[in-house]
Short mmCIF file of C-alpha atoms in Angstrom, two decimals:
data_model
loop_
_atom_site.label_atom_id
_atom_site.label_comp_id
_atom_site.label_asym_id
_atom_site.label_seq_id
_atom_site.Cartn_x
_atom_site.Cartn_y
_atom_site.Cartn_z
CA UNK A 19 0.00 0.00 0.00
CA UNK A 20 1.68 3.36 -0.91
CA UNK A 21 1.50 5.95 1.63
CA UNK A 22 0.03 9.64 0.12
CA UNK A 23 1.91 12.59 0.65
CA UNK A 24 0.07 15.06 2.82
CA UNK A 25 -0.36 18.48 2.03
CA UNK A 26 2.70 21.16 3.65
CA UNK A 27 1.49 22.42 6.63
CA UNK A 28 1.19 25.97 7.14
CA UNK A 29 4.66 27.76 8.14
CA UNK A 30 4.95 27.13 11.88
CA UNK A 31 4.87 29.99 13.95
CA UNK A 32 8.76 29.93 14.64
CA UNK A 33 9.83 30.23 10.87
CA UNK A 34 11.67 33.16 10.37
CA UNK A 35 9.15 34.77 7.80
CA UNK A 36 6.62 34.47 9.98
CA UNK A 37 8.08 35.37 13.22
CA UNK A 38 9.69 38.22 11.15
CA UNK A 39 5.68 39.62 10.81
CA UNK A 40 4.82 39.11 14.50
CA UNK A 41 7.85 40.11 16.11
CA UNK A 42 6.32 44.11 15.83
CA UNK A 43 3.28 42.73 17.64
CA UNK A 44 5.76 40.59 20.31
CA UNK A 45 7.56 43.34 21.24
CA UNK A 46 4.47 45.78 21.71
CA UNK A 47 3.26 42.52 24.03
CA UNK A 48 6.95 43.06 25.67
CA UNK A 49 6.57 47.09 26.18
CA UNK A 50 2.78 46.69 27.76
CA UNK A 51 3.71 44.04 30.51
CA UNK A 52 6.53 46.41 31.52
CA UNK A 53 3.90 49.38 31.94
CA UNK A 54 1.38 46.85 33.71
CA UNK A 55 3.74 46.08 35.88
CA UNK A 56 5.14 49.52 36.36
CA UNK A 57 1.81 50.95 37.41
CA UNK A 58 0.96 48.23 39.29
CA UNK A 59 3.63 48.78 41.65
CA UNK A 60 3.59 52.70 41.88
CA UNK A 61 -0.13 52.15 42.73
CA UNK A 62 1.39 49.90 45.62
CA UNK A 63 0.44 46.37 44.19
CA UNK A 64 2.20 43.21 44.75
CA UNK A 65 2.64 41.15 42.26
CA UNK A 66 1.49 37.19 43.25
CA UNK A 67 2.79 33.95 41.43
CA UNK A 68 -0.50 31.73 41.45
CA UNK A 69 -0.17 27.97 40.90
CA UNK A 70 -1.68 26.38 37.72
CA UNK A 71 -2.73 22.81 38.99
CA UNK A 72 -5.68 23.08 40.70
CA UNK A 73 -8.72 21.42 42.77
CA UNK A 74 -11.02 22.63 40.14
CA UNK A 75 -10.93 24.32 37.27
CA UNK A 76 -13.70 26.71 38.17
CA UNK A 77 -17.49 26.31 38.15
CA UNK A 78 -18.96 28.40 35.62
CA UNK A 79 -21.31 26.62 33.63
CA UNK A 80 -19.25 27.93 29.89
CA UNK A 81 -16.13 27.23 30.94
CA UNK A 82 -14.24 23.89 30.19
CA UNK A 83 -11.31 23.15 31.76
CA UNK A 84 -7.98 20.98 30.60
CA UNK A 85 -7.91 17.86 33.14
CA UNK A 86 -4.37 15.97 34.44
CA UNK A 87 -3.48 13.57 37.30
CA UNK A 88 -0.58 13.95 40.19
CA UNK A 89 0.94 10.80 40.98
CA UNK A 90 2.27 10.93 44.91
CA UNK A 91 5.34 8.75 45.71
CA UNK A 92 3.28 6.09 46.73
CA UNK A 93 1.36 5.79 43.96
CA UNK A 94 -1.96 7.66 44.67
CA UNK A 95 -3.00 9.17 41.53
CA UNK A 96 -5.39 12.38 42.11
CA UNK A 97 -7.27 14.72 39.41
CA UNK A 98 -6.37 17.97 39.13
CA UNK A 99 -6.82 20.54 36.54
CA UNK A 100 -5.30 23.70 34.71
CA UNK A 101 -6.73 26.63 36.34
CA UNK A 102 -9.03 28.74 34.03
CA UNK A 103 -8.38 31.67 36.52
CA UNK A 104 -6.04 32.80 39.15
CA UNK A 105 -9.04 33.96 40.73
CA UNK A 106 -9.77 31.48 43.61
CA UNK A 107 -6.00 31.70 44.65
CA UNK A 108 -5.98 35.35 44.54
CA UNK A 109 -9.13 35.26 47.16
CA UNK A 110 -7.53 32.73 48.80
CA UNK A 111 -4.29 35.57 49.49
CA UNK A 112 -6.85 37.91 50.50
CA UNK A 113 -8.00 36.07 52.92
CA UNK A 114 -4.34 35.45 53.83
CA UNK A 115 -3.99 39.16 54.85
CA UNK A 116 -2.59 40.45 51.27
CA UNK A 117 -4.66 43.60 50.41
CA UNK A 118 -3.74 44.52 47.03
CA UNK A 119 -2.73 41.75 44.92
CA UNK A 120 -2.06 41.38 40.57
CA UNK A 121 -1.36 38.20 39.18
CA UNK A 122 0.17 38.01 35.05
CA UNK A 123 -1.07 34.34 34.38
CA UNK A 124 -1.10 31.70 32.34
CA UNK A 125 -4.55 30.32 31.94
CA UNK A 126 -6.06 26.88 30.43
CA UNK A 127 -9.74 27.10 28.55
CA UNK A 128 -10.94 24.28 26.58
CA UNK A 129 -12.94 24.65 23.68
CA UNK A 130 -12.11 27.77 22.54
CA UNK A 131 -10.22 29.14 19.84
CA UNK A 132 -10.90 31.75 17.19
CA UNK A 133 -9.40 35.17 16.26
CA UNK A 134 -9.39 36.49 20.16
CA UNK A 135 -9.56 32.75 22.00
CA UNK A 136 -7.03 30.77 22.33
CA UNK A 137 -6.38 27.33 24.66
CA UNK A 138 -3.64 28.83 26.38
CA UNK A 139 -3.32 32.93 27.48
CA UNK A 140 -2.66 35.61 29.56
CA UNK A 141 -4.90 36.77 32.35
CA UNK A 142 -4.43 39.91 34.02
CA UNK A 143 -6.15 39.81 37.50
CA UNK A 144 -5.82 42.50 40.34
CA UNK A 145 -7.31 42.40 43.47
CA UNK A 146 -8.04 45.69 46.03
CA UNK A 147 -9.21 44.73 49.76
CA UNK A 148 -11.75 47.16 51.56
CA UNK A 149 -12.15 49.13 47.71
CA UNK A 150 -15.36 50.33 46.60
CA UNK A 151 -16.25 48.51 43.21
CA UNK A 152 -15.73 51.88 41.33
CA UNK A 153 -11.86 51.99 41.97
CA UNK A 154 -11.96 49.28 39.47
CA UNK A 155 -13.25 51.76 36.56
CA UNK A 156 -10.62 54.13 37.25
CA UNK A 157 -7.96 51.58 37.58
CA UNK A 158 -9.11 50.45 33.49
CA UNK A 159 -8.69 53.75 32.83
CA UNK A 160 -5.16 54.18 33.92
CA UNK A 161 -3.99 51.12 32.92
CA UNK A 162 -5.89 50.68 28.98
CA UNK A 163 -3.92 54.45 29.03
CA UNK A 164 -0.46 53.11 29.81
CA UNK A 165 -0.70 50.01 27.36
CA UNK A 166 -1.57 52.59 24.35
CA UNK A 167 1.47 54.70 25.54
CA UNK A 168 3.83 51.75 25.26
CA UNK A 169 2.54 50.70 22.28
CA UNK A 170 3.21 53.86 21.06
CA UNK A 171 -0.58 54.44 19.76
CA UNK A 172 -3.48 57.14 20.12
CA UNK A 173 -5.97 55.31 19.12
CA UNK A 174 -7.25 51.10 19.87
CA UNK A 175 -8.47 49.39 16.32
CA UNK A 176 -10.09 45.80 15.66
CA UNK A 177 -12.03 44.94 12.45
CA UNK A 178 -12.36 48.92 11.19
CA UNK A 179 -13.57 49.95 14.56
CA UNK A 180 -11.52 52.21 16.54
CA UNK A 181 -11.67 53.85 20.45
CA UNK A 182 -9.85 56.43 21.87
CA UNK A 183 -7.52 55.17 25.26
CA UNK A 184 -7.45 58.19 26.67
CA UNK A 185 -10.90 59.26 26.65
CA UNK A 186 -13.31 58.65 29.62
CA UNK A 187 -15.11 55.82 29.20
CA UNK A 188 -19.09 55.73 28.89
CA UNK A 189 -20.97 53.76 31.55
CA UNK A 190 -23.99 51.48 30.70
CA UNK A 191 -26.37 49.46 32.69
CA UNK A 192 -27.26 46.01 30.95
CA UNK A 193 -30.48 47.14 31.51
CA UNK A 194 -29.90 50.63 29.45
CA UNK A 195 -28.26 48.31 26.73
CA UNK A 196 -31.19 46.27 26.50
CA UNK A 197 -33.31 48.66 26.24
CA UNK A 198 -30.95 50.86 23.52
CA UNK A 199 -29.99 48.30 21.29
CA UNK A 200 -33.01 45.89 21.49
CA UNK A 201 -35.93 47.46 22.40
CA UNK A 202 -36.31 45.03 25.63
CA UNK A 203 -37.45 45.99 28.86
CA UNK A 204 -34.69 43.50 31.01
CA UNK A 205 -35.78 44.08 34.24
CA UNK A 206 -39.27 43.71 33.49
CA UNK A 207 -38.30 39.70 31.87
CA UNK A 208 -36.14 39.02 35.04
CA UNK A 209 -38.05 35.79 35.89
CA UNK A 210 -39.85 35.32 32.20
CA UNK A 211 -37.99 33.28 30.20
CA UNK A 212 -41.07 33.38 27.63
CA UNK A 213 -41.26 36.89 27.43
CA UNK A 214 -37.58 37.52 27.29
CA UNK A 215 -37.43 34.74 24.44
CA UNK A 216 -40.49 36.66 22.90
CA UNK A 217 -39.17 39.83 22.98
CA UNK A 218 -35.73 38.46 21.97
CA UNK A 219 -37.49 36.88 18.85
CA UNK A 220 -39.17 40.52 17.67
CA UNK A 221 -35.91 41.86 18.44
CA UNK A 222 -34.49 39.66 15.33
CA UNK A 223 -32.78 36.80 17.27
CA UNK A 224 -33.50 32.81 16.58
CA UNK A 225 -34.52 31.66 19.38
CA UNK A 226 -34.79 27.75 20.24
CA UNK A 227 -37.07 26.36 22.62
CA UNK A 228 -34.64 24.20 24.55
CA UNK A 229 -32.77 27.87 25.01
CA UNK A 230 -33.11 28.88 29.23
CA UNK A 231 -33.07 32.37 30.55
CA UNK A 232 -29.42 32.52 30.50
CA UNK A 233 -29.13 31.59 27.13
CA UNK A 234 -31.37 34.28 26.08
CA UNK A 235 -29.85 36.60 27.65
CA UNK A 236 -26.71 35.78 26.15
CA UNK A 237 -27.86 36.15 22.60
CA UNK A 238 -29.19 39.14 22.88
CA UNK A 239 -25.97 40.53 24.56
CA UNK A 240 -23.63 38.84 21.83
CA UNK A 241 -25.54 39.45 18.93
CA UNK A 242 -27.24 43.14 20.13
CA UNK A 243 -25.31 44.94 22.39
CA UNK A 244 -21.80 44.09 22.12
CA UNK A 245 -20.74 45.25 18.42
CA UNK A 246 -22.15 48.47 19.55
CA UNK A 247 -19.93 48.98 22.99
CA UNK A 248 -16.79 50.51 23.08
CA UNK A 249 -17.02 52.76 19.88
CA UNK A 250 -14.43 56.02 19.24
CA UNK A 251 -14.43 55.47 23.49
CA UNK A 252 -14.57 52.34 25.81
CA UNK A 253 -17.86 51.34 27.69
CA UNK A 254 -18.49 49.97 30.80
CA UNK A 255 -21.35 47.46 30.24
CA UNK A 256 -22.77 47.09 34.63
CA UNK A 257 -25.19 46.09 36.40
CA UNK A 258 -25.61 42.72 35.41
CA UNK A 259 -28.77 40.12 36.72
CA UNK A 260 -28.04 38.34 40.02
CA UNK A 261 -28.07 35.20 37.83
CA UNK A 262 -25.69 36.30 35.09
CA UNK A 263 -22.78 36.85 37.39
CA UNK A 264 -21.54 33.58 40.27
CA UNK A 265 -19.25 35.21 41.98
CA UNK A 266 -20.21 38.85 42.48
CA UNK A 267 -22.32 40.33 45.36
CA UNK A 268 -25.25 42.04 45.17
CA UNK A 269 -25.76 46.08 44.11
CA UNK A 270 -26.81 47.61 47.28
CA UNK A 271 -28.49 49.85 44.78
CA UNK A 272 -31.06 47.09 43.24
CA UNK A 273 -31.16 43.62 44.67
CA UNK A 274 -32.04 42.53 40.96
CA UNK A 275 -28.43 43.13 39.55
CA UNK A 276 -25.12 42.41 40.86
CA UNK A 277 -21.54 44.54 41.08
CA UNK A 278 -20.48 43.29 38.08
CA UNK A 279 -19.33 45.04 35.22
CA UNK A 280 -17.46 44.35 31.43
CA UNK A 281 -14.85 46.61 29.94
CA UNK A 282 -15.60 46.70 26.23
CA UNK A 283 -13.46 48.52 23.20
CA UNK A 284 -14.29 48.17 19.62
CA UNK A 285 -16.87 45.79 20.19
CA UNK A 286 -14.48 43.17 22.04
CA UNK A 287 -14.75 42.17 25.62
CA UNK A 288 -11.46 43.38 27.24
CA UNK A 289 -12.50 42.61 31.37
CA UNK A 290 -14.79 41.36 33.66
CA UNK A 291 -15.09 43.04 37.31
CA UNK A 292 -16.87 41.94 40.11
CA UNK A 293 -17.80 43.67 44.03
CA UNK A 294 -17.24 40.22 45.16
CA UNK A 295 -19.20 38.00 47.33
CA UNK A 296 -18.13 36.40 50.18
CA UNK A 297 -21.00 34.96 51.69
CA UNK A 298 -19.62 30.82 51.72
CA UNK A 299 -23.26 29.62 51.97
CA UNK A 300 -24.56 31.64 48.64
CA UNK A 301 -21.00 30.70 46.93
CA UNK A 302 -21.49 27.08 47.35
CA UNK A 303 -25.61 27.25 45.82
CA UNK A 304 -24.58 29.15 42.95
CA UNK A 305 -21.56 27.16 42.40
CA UNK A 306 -23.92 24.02 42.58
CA UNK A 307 -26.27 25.77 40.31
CA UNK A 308 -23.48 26.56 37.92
CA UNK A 309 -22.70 22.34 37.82
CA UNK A 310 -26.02 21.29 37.43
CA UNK A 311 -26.26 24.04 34.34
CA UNK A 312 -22.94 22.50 32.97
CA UNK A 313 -23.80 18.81 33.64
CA UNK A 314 -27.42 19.68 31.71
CA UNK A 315 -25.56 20.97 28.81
CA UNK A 316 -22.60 19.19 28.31
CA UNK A 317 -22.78 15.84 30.39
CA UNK A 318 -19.81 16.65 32.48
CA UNK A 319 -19.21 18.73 35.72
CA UNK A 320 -16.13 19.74 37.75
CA UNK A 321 -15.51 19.84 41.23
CA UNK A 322 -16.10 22.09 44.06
CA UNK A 323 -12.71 23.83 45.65
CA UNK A 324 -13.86 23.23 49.10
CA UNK A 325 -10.56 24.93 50.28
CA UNK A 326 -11.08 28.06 48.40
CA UNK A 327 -15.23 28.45 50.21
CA UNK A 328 -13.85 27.83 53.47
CA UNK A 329 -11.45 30.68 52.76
CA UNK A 330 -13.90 32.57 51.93
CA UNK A 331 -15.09 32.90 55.75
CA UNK A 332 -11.92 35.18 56.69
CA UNK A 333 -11.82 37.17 53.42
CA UNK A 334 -12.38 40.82 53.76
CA UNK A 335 -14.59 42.68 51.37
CA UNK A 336 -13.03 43.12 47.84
CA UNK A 337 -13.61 43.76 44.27
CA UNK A 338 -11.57 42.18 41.61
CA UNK A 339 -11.01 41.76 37.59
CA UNK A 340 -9.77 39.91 35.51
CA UNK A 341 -8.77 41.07 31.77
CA UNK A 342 -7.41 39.39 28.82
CA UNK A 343 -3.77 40.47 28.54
CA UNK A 344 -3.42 39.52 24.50
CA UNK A 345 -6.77 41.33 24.00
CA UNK A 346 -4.87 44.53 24.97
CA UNK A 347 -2.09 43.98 23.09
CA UNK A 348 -3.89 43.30 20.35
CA UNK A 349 -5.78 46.31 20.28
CA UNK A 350 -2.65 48.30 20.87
CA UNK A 351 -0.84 46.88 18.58
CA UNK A 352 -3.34 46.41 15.50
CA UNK A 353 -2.94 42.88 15.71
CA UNK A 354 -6.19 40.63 13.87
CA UNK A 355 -5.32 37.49 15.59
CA UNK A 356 -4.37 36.61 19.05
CA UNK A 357 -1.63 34.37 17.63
CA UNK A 358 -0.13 37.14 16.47
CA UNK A 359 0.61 38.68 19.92
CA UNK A 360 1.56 35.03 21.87
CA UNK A 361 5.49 33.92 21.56
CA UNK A 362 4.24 30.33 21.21
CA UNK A 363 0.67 29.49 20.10
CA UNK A 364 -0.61 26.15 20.44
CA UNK A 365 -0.31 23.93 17.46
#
């Protein structure tokens, strides 16, 4: 039997030609860690080295995680996985007594991979003890400001959309959104999933009838209301439902939405920023909510970090975020594809 050639491969990513075209983007990358970390520590952060293997990989329903096994010297073999976030080890410092905290880390998601996804990135986290939620805004604001400066750019681009860094940014309830870019009264639909898939429907969407609440929701914000945040400025998207958001606490405000808001610029997610709970009880039934959700949808669930809820007891009030570092750069830089801004993509 004669074997067929295959087909060349594309160029890997460490061929000269090619690394020759993403080295401008690499070195942008190199420029905007050193004024992350730079402002980090003149606003009197410490910088925290999380571990990657993990209990659990987290809980939200979306997120997949990579799984692996430690082998102990007697042979016990126990799962353990890639963590998706620094997050729960960041609390876990809180709790520890650290009061401002940033973590540059290398995070594991499953399943996703497209033009800003990618298996393996960069999450920037930060973490402020005893902070009012707010202090996150302004912290965006300094810090999307310093990443343009290194990059040597005015102005963030992606897909012939554009956003100035240094203007202030716009802030948006969900519920506003909803009701600017779709015509839907949100708070209204909060316990409707009919109505919300109704008015979803005359709002242009396909909607399916095995689709929940959640997943509603979700299409209208994808397919609505994001390609029209973050345009010639960057928007903060808040206020989102108690059930759209596990880990935040409530708005003292409205006890309908949470503390939780999403940096957006150009239409692309940049962070996600919670006033975050640390009731143990409510952690653990949303977490369990969040499992039975994932086991309904995909057949699989992960398990609970009991470790990181009983830390939860001594940790002080906080608010948190995480953003995705090649995101940034990207939008710095000019970059189209997140490959283009990570020194080794996976194959």
């Amino acid at each position: 039997m004669t074997n067929k050639r295959q087909p060349p491969a594309a160029s890997p990513w460490w061929s000269p030609s090619l690394h020759a075209d993403r080295r401008p983007f690499l070195m942008a990358r190199q420029g905007i860690v050193g004024a992350c970390r730079a402002w980090f520590a003149q606003a009197g952060f410490v910088e925290a080295e999380p571990g990657i293997l993990q209990i659990s990989p987290g809980n939200e329903a979306h997120i997949a995680g990579f799984a692996t096994k430690i082998i102990d010297p007697d042979g016990t073999k126990r799962p353990l996985y890639l963590h998706s976030s620094p997050e729960f080890v960041c609390k876990k410092l809180l709790a520890a007594g650290e009061e401002r905290i940033f973590a540059l880390s290398r995070v594991f998601r499953n399943h996703e991979r497209g033009p800003l996804h990618h298996p393996e990135f960069t999450m920037l986290e930060w973490y402020r003890a005893r902070a009012p939620y707010d202090q996150l805004i302004a912290d965006c604001q300094g810090l999307v400001a310093a990443a343009a400066r290194a990059a040597g750019t005015q102005v963030l681009v992606w897909r012939g959309q554009s956003a100035d860094p240094f203007a202030p940014f716009e802030r948006l309830t969900v519920a506003e959104a909803f009701q600017r870019h779709a015509g839907i009264d949100l708070l209204a639909l909060l316990d409707d999933r009919d109505g919300l898939a109704a008015a979803a429907a005359g709002a242009g969407l396909r909607i399916t009838s095995d689709d929940s609440w959640s997943d509603v929701f979700s299409k209208v914000i994808s397919e609505k209301i994001e390609p029209n945040l973050g345009l010639g400025h960057l928007t903060v998207l808040d206020e989102y439902p108690l059930s759209e958001a596990a880990l935040a606490r409530p708005s003292a405000r409205d006890g309908r939405v949470v503390e939780r808001f999403e940096l957006y610029a150009c239409g692309v997610e940049l962070a996600n920023a919670f006033g975050e709970l640390t009731d143990a009880a409510e952690q653990r039934r949303r977490f369990e909510a969040e499992t039975a959700e994932r086991q309904r949808i995909y057949g699989e669930s992960y398990p609970l970090d009991e470790d990181f809820l009983d830390a939860l007891a001594s940790m002080p009030p906080a608010s948190g975020i995480a953003l995705g570092f090649e995101r940034l750069v990207m939008l710095a830089a000019g970059a189209q594809r997140i490959e283009q801004v990570i020194w080794s993509p996976v194959p």
